[in-house]
Amino acid sequence: MTYFSVLLRFIGIPVVVLVTVAAYDRRQGKELPPVLASWSPKKAVLLHALVALAYTTPWDNYLVANRIWWYDPALVTGLTLGWVPIEE
């Protein structure tokens, strides 16, 4: 199983389910509390992605560069961010 197929199963499917539930709730007239409604969903997801990238990239690169862990070349695209495959 490639890393992208793992991402599709364990991140892609839950995201689709959550987006579907959110759309259903919107059609039912349910609204978020004001403290959550002030952020657009796209900005919130982008902020979370940037924070995760900022704190995991140095650590992951250190571990891969020092061969503490590695990735099977047959299971990744070959595109990297430093030493780490882009799928990570």
XYZ file of C-alpha atoms in Angstrom, residues 5-82:
78
model
C -3.436 5.338 -0.451
C -3.036 5.486 3.343
C -3.677 9.245 3.237
C -6.742 8.730 1.075
C -8.212 6.173 3.462
C -7.413 7.788 6.786
C -7.608 11.487 5.910
C -9.574 11.748 2.665
C -12.579 9.668 3.706
C -13.034 11.396 7.110
C -12.768 14.826 5.446
C -15.485 13.899 2.947
C -17.706 12.644 5.778
C -17.183 15.831 7.827
C -17.856 18.105 4.846
C -21.049 16.148 4.147
C -22.197 16.478 7.764
C -21.417 20.216 7.746
C -23.396 20.703 4.515
C -26.323 18.755 5.978
C -26.244 20.867 9.141
C -26.218 24.076 7.083
C -29.280 22.912 5.144
C -31.017 22.165 8.455
C -30.374 25.730 9.609
C -27.830 24.846 12.288
C -25.193 27.503 12.847
C -21.824 27.531 14.553
C -21.288 29.503 17.757
C -20.085 33.064 17.036
C -16.539 32.334 18.222
C -16.219 29.619 15.556
C -18.263 31.328 12.861
C -15.839 34.266 12.657
C -13.275 32.143 10.739
C -13.906 30.938 7.217
C -13.452 27.154 6.969
C -10.787 27.515 4.270
C -8.704 29.862 6.421
C -9.019 27.589 9.453
C -7.869 24.509 7.506
C -5.004 26.453 5.917
C -3.852 27.733 9.318
C -3.901 24.205 10.786
C -1.941 22.857 7.811
C 0.687 25.600 8.097
C 1.116 25.073 11.843
C 1.466 21.295 11.369
C 3.984 21.806 8.559
C 6.014 24.304 10.597
C 6.422 22.090 13.655
C 6.780 18.654 12.015
C 9.038 19.390 9.037
C 12.277 20.063 10.968
C 11.785 17.006 13.187
C 10.879 14.665 10.325
C 13.827 15.872 8.238
C 16.213 15.332 11.140
C 14.990 11.761 11.657
C 15.127 10.817 7.973
C 18.514 12.495 7.399
C 19.991 10.527 10.323
C 18.382 7.284 9.093
C 16.330 6.843 12.241
C 13.409 6.184 9.947
C 13.057 5.928 6.191
C 10.569 5.516 3.381
C 10.459 2.723 0.829
C 11.189 4.384 -2.541
C 8.670 2.075 -4.223
C 5.863 3.524 -2.073
C 6.505 7.262 -2.484
C 6.416 9.680 -5.416
C 10.028 10.791 -5.106
C 9.077 14.430 -4.476
C 10.610 15.586 -1.218
C 10.513 18.487 1.184
C 14.106 18.376 2.349
